[in-house]
Amino acid sequence: MSAEAMPAATSRADLRGRLQDWLPRLVLSPSVAAMLVFVYGFIAYTIYLSFTGSKMLPSYDWVGFDNYRRLFGLSAWTTALVNLGIFASLYILISVAIGLMLAIFLDQKIRAEGGLRAIYLYPMALSFIVTGTAWKWLLDPGIGIENTMHLWGWESFRFDWIKDRDMAIYTLVIAAVWQSSGFVMAMFLAGLRGIDNEILKAAQIDGASNLSLYRRIVIPMLRPAFLSAFVILAHLAIKSYDLVIALTGGGPGRATELPATFMYSYTFTRNQMGVGAASAVIMLMGVASVIVPYIYAEMRQGDDR
Amino acid sequence: MSVATQSTAVRTGRAGRALIVTVLIFFALFYLLPLGVMVINSLKPLPEITGGNMMALPQEPTLEPWRSAWSTAQIGVQATGLKPYFLNSILMVVPAVAISTMLGALNGYVLTKWRFPGHRWVFGLLLFSCFIPFQIVLIPMARLLGLMGLAGSLPGLILVHVVYGIGFSTLYFRNYYAAFPTELVRAAMIDGAGFFRIFWRIMLPVSGPIAVVCIIWQFTNIWNDFLFGVSFAGLDAMPMTVALNNLVQSSTGVREYNVHFAAAILAALPTLIVYIVAGRYFVRGLMAGSVKG
């Protein structure tokens, strides 16, 4: 539908009509141009750099897949990938479990529902740097939770994961779950509120217990919410950078290195721009593999409207 | 997103309810603990923190850590406190939010009411751009800002945030305008109203709620951004999050935990206030970004 339908009586009106025809595209064009340059052009440029021998500055000597070969030969990158695997799976699993439980419980005609919901969700408004600062200190054995337990008389209490190479990655999970599980709760709660109560009543009349009611009927109906939660959390996990910097700085040693911190340090502090670019490309592929099918499905759904 | 607000019809026994309430309260404490502990300890003199219990209330409450965090703490070269960086963040956030929201409204209007061949492609590409890991654009962006003479400056940061904010703002307005009756727009066109007239007179007056959602979302995201700030701001344009991180990570001298906490709360305050005042819209924005209709 366009302005062509307007009657063109005079040539001036004709000109105006043609302008009206182009105006929408004209208005959209700065955004489209910005997107093509700053998003897709930049992606292409970074992909190109990942095939060059760039060190401190971009250079344009083609080296083929050398950077990717080097990247996957680096133990720091392998560590980052393994850490991401542990972090992402636990982060998604625990956030979804807590979010689903809180949503189901809040849905039981709880009197202070509004207040509780606000408390569960506020961490999402904070910066990961603030979250990291708070948890860094809570988890510090010298002054945080461990120290408090000692002062309260539980002398043998140990909670020094943040200083422990084998356990530090789990402190990232704790802080990240703290930040986003309330958000997952909100997604599930919206899903629960969309379920037709008549179905539940009918099942109850048929004698279904609460447990089987949720397992057989409610949770399967929440499939779209599960999918959204997975997509959002997975892409947040791959992009995690701020939280690592604020909480552990990637340490102790390399115990909490993730692809995002690896990319930054190789590109900007170790002057290995080619390798850094290659790691960014791998990160993009990870995110795309989660997001693209989701966007594709959503857009096809939009067709029906 | 569903609009129904009634709770479930499932009934629970008394013991079940007690368990549910206990779990809900336990988690409320879990979410409140870090913030509460930070507030309490930001009011203590340093010896009370290093030598005492973090859960204890302050013996001699003091506002000195807050004053120090705001105006005298050593961040970077000079002991300026967070004040100048707070100002940087404000000067960065306001134009970035305003511009990206305006562009988003116009884009959403075109993509729903003035469709052209390929509009779906444009939207799909914009949508994907919301989710890319920004590591993929860091190197070329640093180059470009350098070439444009915008490296380490506020205008440079504003440009970055506008460019990567357009995707989400367009998404919000497009989904909102898609539900707006096209017949009204068509009727106005037959009456001879042009592109901008329809936008001003018909679309904008009904855009209040989505504008609030979009502004809150962009404000929260841009205020909380760390990656772009640490990459492109240099020393002069450093936003609040980067300054806070520098303060907390600085290895020189005694670690003044109480000052760190006051600083962290100061950095969180603007977004927290927005959340408290307009939480409803904040939640709606989060949901619209994930479970779009």
Coordinates of C-alpha atoms in Angstrom, one line a residue:
Chain A
M1 CA 0.0 0.0 0.0
S2 CA 1.5 3.3 -0.9
A3 CA 0.6 6.9 -1.7
E4 CA 0.1 6.0 -5.3
A5 CA -3.6 5.8 -4.6
M6 CA -3.9 9.5 -4.2
P7 CA -5.4 11.3 -7.2
A8 CA -2.8 13.4 -9.1
A9 CA -4.7 16.4 -10.5
T10 CA -1.9 18.8 -11.1
S11 CA 1.8 18.2 -11.9
R12 CA 2.6 19.7 -8.5
A13 CA 0.5 17.2 -6.8
D14 CA 2.1 14.6 -8.9
L15 CA 5.5 15.6 -7.7
R16 CA 4.3 15.6 -4.2
G17 CA 2.8 12.2 -4.7
R18 CA 6.1 10.8 -6.0
L19 CA 8.0 12.4 -3.1
Q20 CA 5.5 10.8 -0.7
D21 CA 6.2 7.5 -2.4
W22 CA 9.9 7.8 -1.7
L23 CA 9.7 9.4 1.7
P24 CA 9.2 6.2 3.7
R25 CA 12.3 4.6 2.1
L26 CA 14.2 7.9 2.5
V27 CA 13.4 8.0 6.3
L28 CA 14.4 4.4 6.7
S29 CA 17.6 4.7 4.7
P30 CA 20.0 6.2 7.4
S31 CA 19.2 3.3 9.7
V32 CA 19.6 0.7 7.0
A33 CA 22.9 2.3 5.9
A34 CA 24.2 2.4 9.5
M35 CA 23.2 -1.2 9.9
L36 CA 24.8 -2.3 6.7
V37 CA 28.1 -0.5 7.5
F38 CA 28.4 -0.9 11.3
V39 CA 26.9 -4.4 11.7
Y40 CA 27.3 -6.3 8.5
G41 CA 30.2 -4.4 7.0
F42 CA 32.1 -4.7 10.2
I43 CA 31.4 -8.4 10.5
A44 CA 32.8 -8.8 7.0
Y45 CA 35.8 -6.8 7.9
T46 CA 36.5 -8.8 11.0
I47 CA 36.1 -12.0 9.1
Y48 CA 38.5 -10.7 6.5
L49 CA 41.0 -9.8 9.3
S50 CA 40.8 -13.3 10.7
F51 CA 42.4 -14.5 7.4
T52 CA 45.3 -12.0 7.6
G53 CA 48.5 -11.8 9.6
S54 CA 47.4 -8.8 11.6
K55 CA 49.3 -8.2 14.8
M56 CA 49.0 -4.9 16.6
L57 CA 47.4 -3.1 13.6
P58 CA 45.4 -4.5 10.8
S59 CA 47.5 -5.7 7.9
Y60 CA 46.3 -7.2 4.7
D61 CA 48.6 -10.1 4.0
W62 CA 46.5 -13.2 3.4
V63 CA 47.4 -16.2 5.5
G64 CA 44.4 -18.5 4.9
F65 CA 43.3 -20.5 7.9
D66 CA 46.5 -20.0 9.8
N67 CA 44.8 -18.0 12.6
Y68 CA 42.1 -20.6 13.1
R69 CA 44.7 -23.3 13.2
R70 CA 46.7 -21.4 15.8
L71 CA 43.6 -20.5 17.7
F72 CA 42.6 -24.1 18.2
G73 CA 46.1 -25.0 19.1
L74 CA 46.2 -22.6 22.0
S75 CA 45.6 -24.0 25.4
A76 CA 44.1 -20.7 26.5
W77 CA 41.4 -21.0 23.8
T78 CA 40.6 -24.6 24.7
T79 CA 40.3 -23.6 28.3
A80 CA 38.0 -20.7 27.4
L81 CA 35.8 -23.1 25.4
V82 CA 35.6 -25.7 28.1
N83 CA 34.9 -23.0 30.7
L84 CA 32.1 -21.7 28.4
G85 CA 30.7 -25.1 28.1
I86 CA 30.5 -25.6 31.9
F87 CA 29.4 -22.0 32.6
A88 CA 26.7 -21.9 29.9
S89 CA 25.1 -25.3 30.7
L90 CA 25.0 -24.7 34.4
Y91 CA 23.8 -21.1 34.0
I92 CA 21.0 -22.1 31.7
L93 CA 20.0 -25.2 33.6
I94 CA 19.9 -23.6 37.1
S95 CA 18.3 -20.3 35.9
V96 CA 15.6 -22.2 34.2
A97 CA 15.0 -24.5 37.2
I98 CA 14.9 -21.6 39.7
G99 CA 12.8 -19.5 37.3
L100 CA 10.3 -22.2 36.7
M101 CA 9.9 -23.1 40.3
L102 CA 9.5 -19.4 41.4
A103 CA 7.0 -18.8 38.7
I104 CA 4.9 -21.8 39.6
F105 CA 5.0 -21.0 43.3
L106 CA 4.2 -17.3 42.7
D107 CA 1.2 -18.4 40.6
Q108 CA -0.5 -19.9 43.7
K109 CA -2.4 -16.8 44.7
I110 CA 0.4 -15.5 46.9
R111 CA -0.7 -12.3 48.7
A112 CA 2.6 -10.4 48.3
E113 CA 3.1 -11.5 44.7
G114 CA 3.8 -8.0 43.3
G115 CA 6.4 -7.2 45.9
L116 CA 8.2 -10.6 45.6
R117 CA 8.2 -10.3 41.8
A118 CA 9.9 -6.9 42.0
I119 CA 12.5 -8.3 44.4
Y120 CA 13.3 -11.3 42.1
L121 CA 13.6 -9.2 39.1
Y122 CA 15.6 -6.1 40.3
P123 CA 19.1 -7.7 39.7
M124 CA 18.3 -7.5 35.9
A125 CA 18.3 -3.7 36.1
L126 CA 21.9 -3.7 37.5
S127 CA 25.1 -3.6 35.5
F128 CA 27.2 -6.8 35.6
I129 CA 30.0 -4.7 36.9
V130 CA 27.9 -3.9 40.0
T131 CA 26.9 -7.6 40.4
G132 CA 30.5 -8.7 40.1
T133 CA 31.7 -6.2 42.7
A134 CA 29.1 -7.3 45.2
W135 CA 29.7 -11.1 44.7
K136 CA 33.5 -10.7 44.5
W137 CA 33.3 -9.6 48.0
L138 CA 30.6 -11.9 49.3
L139 CA 32.7 -14.8 48.0
D140 CA 36.0 -13.6 49.4
P141 CA 36.8 -16.0 52.2
G142 CA 38.6 -13.4 54.2
I143 CA 35.6 -11.0 54.7
G144 CA 32.6 -12.5 53.0
I145 CA 30.3 -15.5 53.7
E146 CA 33.1 -17.8 55.0
N147 CA 34.3 -15.2 57.5
T148 CA 30.7 -14.6 58.7
M149 CA 30.1 -18.3 59.3
H150 CA 33.4 -18.5 61.2
L151 CA 32.3 -15.5 63.4
W152 CA 29.0 -17.1 64.0
G153 CA 30.8 -20.1 65.4
W154 CA 30.9 -22.5 62.4
E155 CA 34.7 -22.8 62.4
S156 CA 35.1 -25.5 59.8
F157 CA 33.0 -23.8 57.2
R158 CA 34.8 -23.5 53.9
F159 CA 33.7 -21.5 50.9
D160 CA 36.8 -20.3 49.0
W161 CA 35.8 -21.2 45.5
I162 CA 36.8 -17.8 44.1
K163 CA 40.4 -18.5 45.0
D164 CA 40.3 -22.1 43.9
R165 CA 41.4 -22.9 40.3
D166 CA 39.0 -25.8 40.0
M167 CA 36.0 -24.1 41.5
A168 CA 36.2 -20.5 40.4
I169 CA 34.1 -21.1 37.3
Y170 CA 31.2 -22.0 39.6
T171 CA 31.3 -18.6 41.3
L172 CA 30.6 -17.1 37.8
V173 CA 27.5 -19.4 37.7
I174 CA 26.3 -18.2 41.1
A175 CA 26.6 -14.5 40.2
A176 CA 25.1 -14.9 36.8
V177 CA 22.2 -17.0 38.0
W178 CA 21.5 -14.4 40.7
Q179 CA 21.3 -11.7 38.0
S180 CA 19.1 -13.5 35.5
S181 CA 16.9 -16.1 37.2
G182 CA 14.3 -13.5 38.1
F183 CA 14.0 -12.6 34.4
V184 CA 13.4 -16.3 33.6
M185 CA 10.8 -16.3 36.3
A186 CA 9.0 -13.4 34.6
M187 CA 9.0 -15.2 31.3
F188 CA 7.5 -18.4 32.8
L189 CA 5.0 -16.4 34.8
A190 CA 3.7 -14.8 31.7
G191 CA 3.4 -18.2 30.1
L192 CA 1.5 -19.6 33.1
R193 CA -0.9 -16.7 33.0
G194 CA -1.7 -17.5 29.4
I195 CA -2.9 -21.1 30.3
D196 CA -6.6 -21.6 30.2
N197 CA -7.8 -22.3 33.8
E198 CA -10.7 -24.4 32.4
I199 CA -8.2 -27.1 31.3
L200 CA -6.7 -27.2 34.8
K201 CA -10.1 -27.4 36.4
A202 CA -11.2 -30.2 34.2
A203 CA -8.0 -32.2 34.9
Q204 CA -8.6 -31.7 38.7
I205 CA -12.1 -33.0 38.4
D206 CA -10.7 -36.0 36.7
G207 CA -8.6 -36.5 39.9
A208 CA -5.1 -35.6 38.6
S209 CA -2.7 -34.7 41.5
N210 CA -1.0 -31.4 41.5
L211 CA 2.3 -32.9 40.6
S212 CA 1.0 -34.8 37.6
L213 CA -1.0 -31.8 36.6
Y214 CA 2.1 -29.7 36.3
R215 CA 4.2 -32.5 34.8
R216 CA 1.7 -33.6 32.2
I217 CA -0.2 -30.5 31.3
V218 CA 1.3 -27.2 32.5
I219 CA 5.0 -27.7 31.8
P220 CA 4.4 -29.0 28.3
M221 CA 2.3 -26.0 27.6
L222 CA 5.2 -23.7 28.6
R223 CA 7.3 -24.9 25.6
P224 CA 7.6 -21.4 24.0
A225 CA 8.8 -19.9 27.3
F226 CA 11.4 -22.7 27.6
L227 CA 12.6 -21.9 24.1
S228 CA 12.8 -18.2 24.6
A229 CA 14.6 -18.6 27.9
F230 CA 17.1 -21.0 26.3
V231 CA 17.9 -18.6 23.4
I232 CA 18.2 -15.5 25.6
L233 CA 20.4 -17.2 28.2
A234 CA 22.6 -19.1 25.7
H235 CA 23.4 -15.9 23.8
L236 CA 24.0 -14.0 27.1
A237 CA 26.4 -16.8 28.2
I238 CA 28.4 -16.6 25.0
K239 CA 28.7 -12.8 25.3
S240 CA 29.6 -12.8 29.0
Y241 CA 32.4 -10.4 29.5
D242 CA 31.7 -7.7 32.1
L243 CA 30.8 -10.2 34.8
V244 CA 34.1 -12.1 34.4
I245 CA 36.1 -8.9 34.4
A246 CA 34.4 -7.6 37.6
L247 CA 34.2 -10.9 39.5
T248 CA 37.4 -12.8 38.8
G249 CA 39.3 -11.0 36.0
G250 CA 39.6 -14.3 34.3
G251 CA 41.6 -15.8 37.2
P252 CA 42.9 -17.4 39.3
G253 CA 45.4 -18.2 36.5
R254 CA 43.1 -18.9 33.6
A255 CA 40.5 -20.6 35.5
T256 CA 37.6 -18.4 34.4
E257 CA 38.8 -17.3 31.0
L258 CA 35.9 -17.2 28.5
P259 CA 35.9 -16.6 24.7
A260 CA 34.9 -13.0 25.3
T261 CA 37.8 -12.2 27.6
F262 CA 40.2 -14.2 25.4
M263 CA 39.2 -12.2 22.4
Y264 CA 39.8 -8.9 24.2
S265 CA 43.1 -9.8 25.6
Y266 CA 44.5 -11.3 22.4
T267 CA 43.3 -8.4 20.3
F268 CA 44.1 -5.4 22.4
T269 CA 46.8 -6.4 24.9
R270 CA 48.7 -9.3 23.3
N271 CA 48.7 -7.7 19.8
Q272 CA 47.5 -10.9 18.1
M273 CA 44.7 -9.2 16.2
G274 CA 44.4 -12.0 13.6
V275 CA 43.9 -14.6 16.3
G276 CA 41.5 -12.2 18.2
A277 CA 39.4 -11.7 15.0
A278 CA 39.3 -15.4 14.5
S279 CA 38.0 -16.0 18.0
A280 CA 35.4 -13.2 17.5
V281 CA 34.2 -15.0 14.3
I282 CA 33.8 -18.3 16.3
M283 CA 31.8 -16.4 18.9
L284 CA 29.5 -15.0 16.2
M285 CA 29.0 -18.4 14.8
G286 CA 28.0 -19.7 18.2
V287 CA 25.5 -16.9 18.7
A288 CA 24.1 -17.2 15.2
S289 CA 23.6 -20.9 15.5
V290 CA 21.2 -20.2 18.5
I291 CA 19.6 -16.9 17.2
V292 CA 19.1 -17.4 13.5
P293 CA 16.7 -20.4 13.7
Y294 CA 14.8 -18.5 16.4
I295 CA 14.4 -15.4 14.3
Y296 CA 13.5 -17.4 11.3
A297 CA 10.8 -19.2 13.2
E298 CA 9.5 -16.0 14.7
M299 CA 9.3 -14.2 11.3
R300 CA 7.5 -17.1 9.8
Q301 CA 5.0 -17.0 12.6
G302 CA 4.6 -13.3 11.8
D303 CA 3.4 -14.2 8.3
D304 CA 0.2 -15.5 9.7
R305 CA -0.7 -12.2 11.1
Chain B
M1 CA 2.8 -11.8 26.1
S2 CA -0.3 -12.8 27.9
V3 CA -2.6 -10.2 29.4
A4 CA -4.6 -12.4 31.7
T5 CA -3.7 -11.7 35.3
Q6 CA -5.6 -14.3 37.3
S7 CA -3.6 -16.9 39.2
T8 CA -3.8 -20.6 38.5
A9 CA -6.9 -22.6 39.4
V10 CA -4.7 -25.3 41.0
R11 CA -5.4 -25.7 44.7
T12 CA -2.8 -26.6 47.3
G13 CA -3.1 -27.9 50.8
R14 CA -2.0 -26.0 53.9
A15 CA 1.4 -27.8 54.3
G16 CA 2.1 -27.2 50.6
R17 CA 1.3 -23.6 51.0
A18 CA 3.7 -23.2 54.0
L19 CA 6.5 -24.9 52.0
I20 CA 5.8 -22.6 49.0
V21 CA 5.9 -19.4 51.1
T22 CA 9.1 -20.5 52.8
V23 CA 10.8 -21.1 49.5
L24 CA 9.6 -17.8 48.1
I25 CA 10.9 -15.9 51.1
F26 CA 14.2 -17.8 51.0
F27 CA 14.7 -16.6 47.4
A28 CA 13.7 -13.1 48.2
L29 CA 16.5 -13.0 50.8
F30 CA 18.9 -14.5 48.3
Y31 CA 18.2 -11.7 45.8
L32 CA 18.2 -9.0 48.5
L33 CA 21.4 -10.2 50.3
P34 CA 24.1 -8.7 48.0
L35 CA 22.4 -5.3 47.8
G36 CA 21.5 -5.2 51.5
V37 CA 25.0 -6.2 52.6
M38 CA 26.5 -3.5 50.3
V39 CA 24.3 -0.8 51.7
I40 CA 25.0 -1.8 55.3
N41 CA 28.8 -2.0 54.8
S42 CA 29.0 1.3 52.8
L43 CA 28.0 3.0 56.0
K44 CA 30.8 1.5 58.1
P45 CA 34.3 2.8 58.8
L46 CA 36.9 0.5 57.2
P47 CA 38.1 -1.2 60.3
E48 CA 34.6 -2.4 61.1
I49 CA 34.6 -4.2 57.8
T50 CA 38.0 -5.8 57.8
G51 CA 37.8 -6.8 61.4
G52 CA 34.1 -7.5 61.8
N53 CA 31.1 -9.3 60.5
M54 CA 29.6 -8.2 57.2
M55 CA 26.1 -9.0 58.5
A56 CA 26.4 -6.8 61.5
L57 CA 24.9 -3.3 61.5
P58 CA 27.3 -0.4 61.6
Q59 CA 28.5 0.5 65.1
E60 CA 29.4 4.0 64.1
P61 CA 27.5 4.8 61.0
T62 CA 29.3 7.2 58.7
L63 CA 28.6 8.8 55.3
E64 CA 32.3 9.3 54.7
P65 CA 32.6 6.4 52.2
W66 CA 29.8 7.9 50.1
R67 CA 31.5 11.3 50.1
S68 CA 34.8 9.7 49.2
A69 CA 33.3 7.6 46.4
W70 CA 31.5 10.6 44.9
S71 CA 34.2 13.3 45.1
T72 CA 37.6 12.2 46.4
A73 CA 38.4 8.6 45.5
Q74 CA 41.3 7.9 43.3
I75 CA 40.2 6.8 39.8
G76 CA 42.7 7.0 37.1
V77 CA 45.3 9.7 37.5
Q78 CA 43.4 12.2 39.6
A79 CA 41.5 11.8 42.9
T80 CA 38.2 13.1 41.5
G81 CA 35.8 10.5 42.8
L82 CA 33.0 9.2 40.5
K83 CA 31.4 12.6 39.9
P84 CA 32.9 13.4 36.5
Y85 CA 32.2 9.9 35.3
F86 CA 28.6 10.1 36.4
L87 CA 28.4 13.2 34.3
N88 CA 30.0 11.4 31.4
S89 CA 27.4 8.6 31.6
I90 CA 24.5 11.2 31.7
L91 CA 25.9 13.1 28.7
M92 CA 26.3 9.8 26.9
V93 CA 23.0 8.2 27.8
V94 CA 20.6 11.1 27.1
P95 CA 21.4 11.8 23.5
A96 CA 22.0 8.1 22.7
V97 CA 18.6 7.2 24.1
A98 CA 16.8 10.1 22.4
I99 CA 18.2 9.5 19.0
S100 CA 17.9 5.7 18.9
T101 CA 14.3 5.9 20.2
M102 CA 13.3 8.5 17.6
L103 CA 14.8 6.5 14.8
G104 CA 13.2 3.4 16.1
A105 CA 9.8 5.0 16.0
L106 CA 10.2 6.2 12.5
N107 CA 11.6 2.8 11.3
G108 CA 8.8 0.9 13.0
Y109 CA 6.2 3.2 11.3
V110 CA 7.7 2.6 7.9
L111 CA 8.1 -1.1 8.4
T112 CA 4.5 -1.6 9.3
K113 CA 2.5 1.1 7.5
W114 CA 4.5 1.9 4.4
R115 CA 5.7 -1.6 3.5
F116 CA 7.9 -2.0 0.5
P117 CA 9.3 -5.1 -1.2
G118 CA 12.0 -6.5 1.0
H119 CA 10.7 -4.9 4.3
R120 CA 10.9 -8.3 5.9
W121 CA 14.6 -8.7 5.0
V122 CA 15.4 -5.3 6.5
F123 CA 13.6 -6.2 9.7
G124 CA 15.3 -9.6 9.9
L125 CA 18.7 -8.1 9.5
L126 CA 18.0 -5.5 12.1
L127 CA 16.7 -8.1 14.5
F128 CA 19.8 -10.2 14.1
S129 CA 21.9 -7.2 14.8
C130 CA 20.4 -6.9 18.3
F131 CA 22.0 -10.2 19.3
I132 CA 25.5 -10.2 17.8
P133 CA 28.4 -10.5 20.2
F134 CA 29.9 -7.1 20.0
Q135 CA 33.4 -8.6 19.9
I136 CA 32.8 -9.0 16.2
V137 CA 32.7 -5.2 15.6
L138 CA 35.3 -4.0 18.2
I139 CA 38.3 -3.9 15.9
P140 CA 36.7 -2.1 12.9
M141 CA 34.9 0.2 15.2
A142 CA 38.1 1.2 17.0
R143 CA 39.7 1.8 13.5
L144 CA 36.7 3.9 12.3
L145 CA 36.5 6.0 15.4
G146 CA 40.2 6.7 15.1
L147 CA 39.9 7.7 11.5
M148 CA 36.9 10.0 12.3
G149 CA 38.8 11.6 15.2
L150 CA 36.2 10.4 17.6
A151 CA 38.3 7.9 19.6
G152 CA 38.1 8.4 23.3
S153 CA 35.3 11.0 23.0
L154 CA 31.7 11.2 24.1
P155 CA 30.3 11.8 20.6
G156 CA 32.1 8.6 19.5
L157 CA 30.5 6.6 22.3
I158 CA 27.1 8.2 21.5
L159 CA 27.5 7.1 17.9
V160 CA 28.3 3.6 18.9
H161 CA 25.3 3.3 21.3
V162 CA 22.9 4.8 18.7
V163 CA 24.1 2.5 16.0
Y164 CA 23.7 -0.7 18.1
G165 CA 20.5 0.5 19.8
I166 CA 18.5 1.0 16.6
G167 CA 17.8 -2.7 16.3
F168 CA 16.0 -3.0 19.6
S169 CA 14.1 0.3 19.3
T170 CA 12.9 -0.6 15.9
L171 CA 11.8 -4.0 17.1
Y172 CA 9.7 -2.4 19.9
F173 CA 8.0 0.1 17.7
R174 CA 7.5 -2.3 14.8
N175 CA 5.7 -4.8 17.0
Y176 CA 3.6 -2.1 18.6
Y177 CA 2.6 -0.4 15.4
A178 CA 1.8 -3.8 13.8
A179 CA -1.2 -4.1 16.1
F180 CA -2.4 -0.6 15.2
P181 CA -5.3 -0.6 12.7
T182 CA -4.0 0.1 9.2
E183 CA -7.5 1.2 8.1
L184 CA -7.0 4.4 10.1
V185 CA -3.8 5.2 8.3
R186 CA -5.4 4.4 5.0
A187 CA -8.3 6.7 5.7
A188 CA -6.0 9.5 6.6
M189 CA -4.1 9.0 3.4
I190 CA -7.3 9.2 1.4
D191 CA -8.0 12.5 3.2
G192 CA -4.7 13.7 1.8
A193 CA -2.5 13.4 4.9
G194 CA 1.1 12.8 4.1
F195 CA 3.8 10.6 5.6
F196 CA 4.9 12.9 8.4
R197 CA 1.4 14.2 9.1
I198 CA 0.1 10.7 9.7
F199 CA 3.1 10.0 11.9
W200 CA 2.7 13.1 14.0
R201 CA -1.1 13.2 14.3
I202 CA -2.0 9.5 14.4
M203 CA 0.9 7.3 15.3
L204 CA 2.8 9.4 17.9
P205 CA -0.2 10.2 20.1
V206 CA -0.8 6.5 20.7
S207 CA 2.9 5.7 21.1
G208 CA 3.3 6.6 24.8
P209 CA 3.5 3.2 26.4
I210 CA 6.0 1.8 23.9
A211 CA 8.1 4.9 24.0
V212 CA 8.4 4.5 27.7
V213 CA 9.3 0.8 27.3
C214 CA 11.9 1.7 24.7
I215 CA 13.4 4.6 26.6
I216 CA 13.8 2.5 29.7
W217 CA 15.3 -0.4 27.9
Q218 CA 17.8 1.7 26.0
F219 CA 18.6 3.7 29.2
T220 CA 19.3 0.6 31.2
N221 CA 21.4 -1.0 28.5
I222 CA 23.5 2.0 27.6
W223 CA 24.0 3.0 31.3
N224 CA 25.1 -0.5 32.2
D225 CA 27.3 -1.0 29.1
F226 CA 30.9 -1.9 29.9
L227 CA 32.4 -3.3 26.8
F228 CA 32.1 -0.3 24.5
G229 CA 33.0 2.1 27.4
V230 CA 36.2 0.2 28.2
S231 CA 37.1 -0.2 24.5
F232 CA 36.4 3.3 23.1
A233 CA 36.1 5.8 25.9
G234 CA 39.7 6.4 26.8
L235 CA 40.3 8.4 29.9
D236 CA 38.3 11.5 29.3
A237 CA 34.9 10.0 28.3
M238 CA 35.0 7.1 30.7
P239 CA 31.5 6.1 31.7
M240 CA 30.4 5.1 35.2
T241 CA 30.7 1.3 34.9
V242 CA 34.3 1.6 33.7
A243 CA 35.2 4.0 36.4
L244 CA 33.7 1.7 39.0
N245 CA 35.7 -1.2 37.7
N246 CA 38.9 0.8 37.8
L247 CA 38.2 1.9 41.3
V248 CA 37.5 -1.6 42.6
Q249 CA 40.4 -3.3 40.7
S250 CA 43.0 -0.7 41.5
S251 CA 45.8 -2.5 43.3
T252 CA 47.5 0.5 44.9
G253 CA 47.0 1.3 48.6
V254 CA 44.5 -0.1 51.0
R255 CA 41.4 -1.7 49.6
E256 CA 38.6 0.6 50.9
Y257 CA 35.7 -1.8 50.7
N258 CA 33.3 0.7 52.1
V259 CA 34.1 3.2 49.4
H260 CA 33.8 0.4 46.7
F261 CA 30.3 -0.4 47.9
A262 CA 29.1 3.2 48.0
A263 CA 30.6 3.5 44.5
A264 CA 28.8 0.4 43.3
I265 CA 25.5 1.6 44.6
L266 CA 26.0 5.0 43.0
A267 CA 26.6 3.3 39.7
A268 CA 23.5 1.2 40.1
L269 CA 21.3 4.0 41.4
P270 CA 20.0 5.5 38.2
T271 CA 18.8 2.2 36.7
L272 CA 17.5 1.0 40.1
I273 CA 15.4 4.2 40.4
V274 CA 14.0 3.7 36.9
Y275 CA 13.2 0.1 37.9
I276 CA 11.4 1.2 41.1
V277 CA 9.5 4.0 39.4
A278 CA 8.6 2.2 36.2
G279 CA 9.2 -1.5 36.8
R280 CA 6.1 -2.4 34.9
Y281 CA 7.5 -1.0 31.7
F282 CA 10.9 -2.4 32.4
V283 CA 9.4 -5.9 32.6
R284 CA 7.4 -5.3 29.5
G285 CA 10.5 -4.3 27.6
L286 CA 12.4 -7.4 28.7
M287 CA 9.5 -9.6 27.6
A288 CA 9.1 -7.8 24.3
G289 CA 12.8 -8.4 23.6
S290 CA 12.3 -12.1 24.0
V291 CA 8.8 -13.4 23.6
K292 CA 7.7 -11.1 20.8
G293 CA 4.1 -11.4 19.6

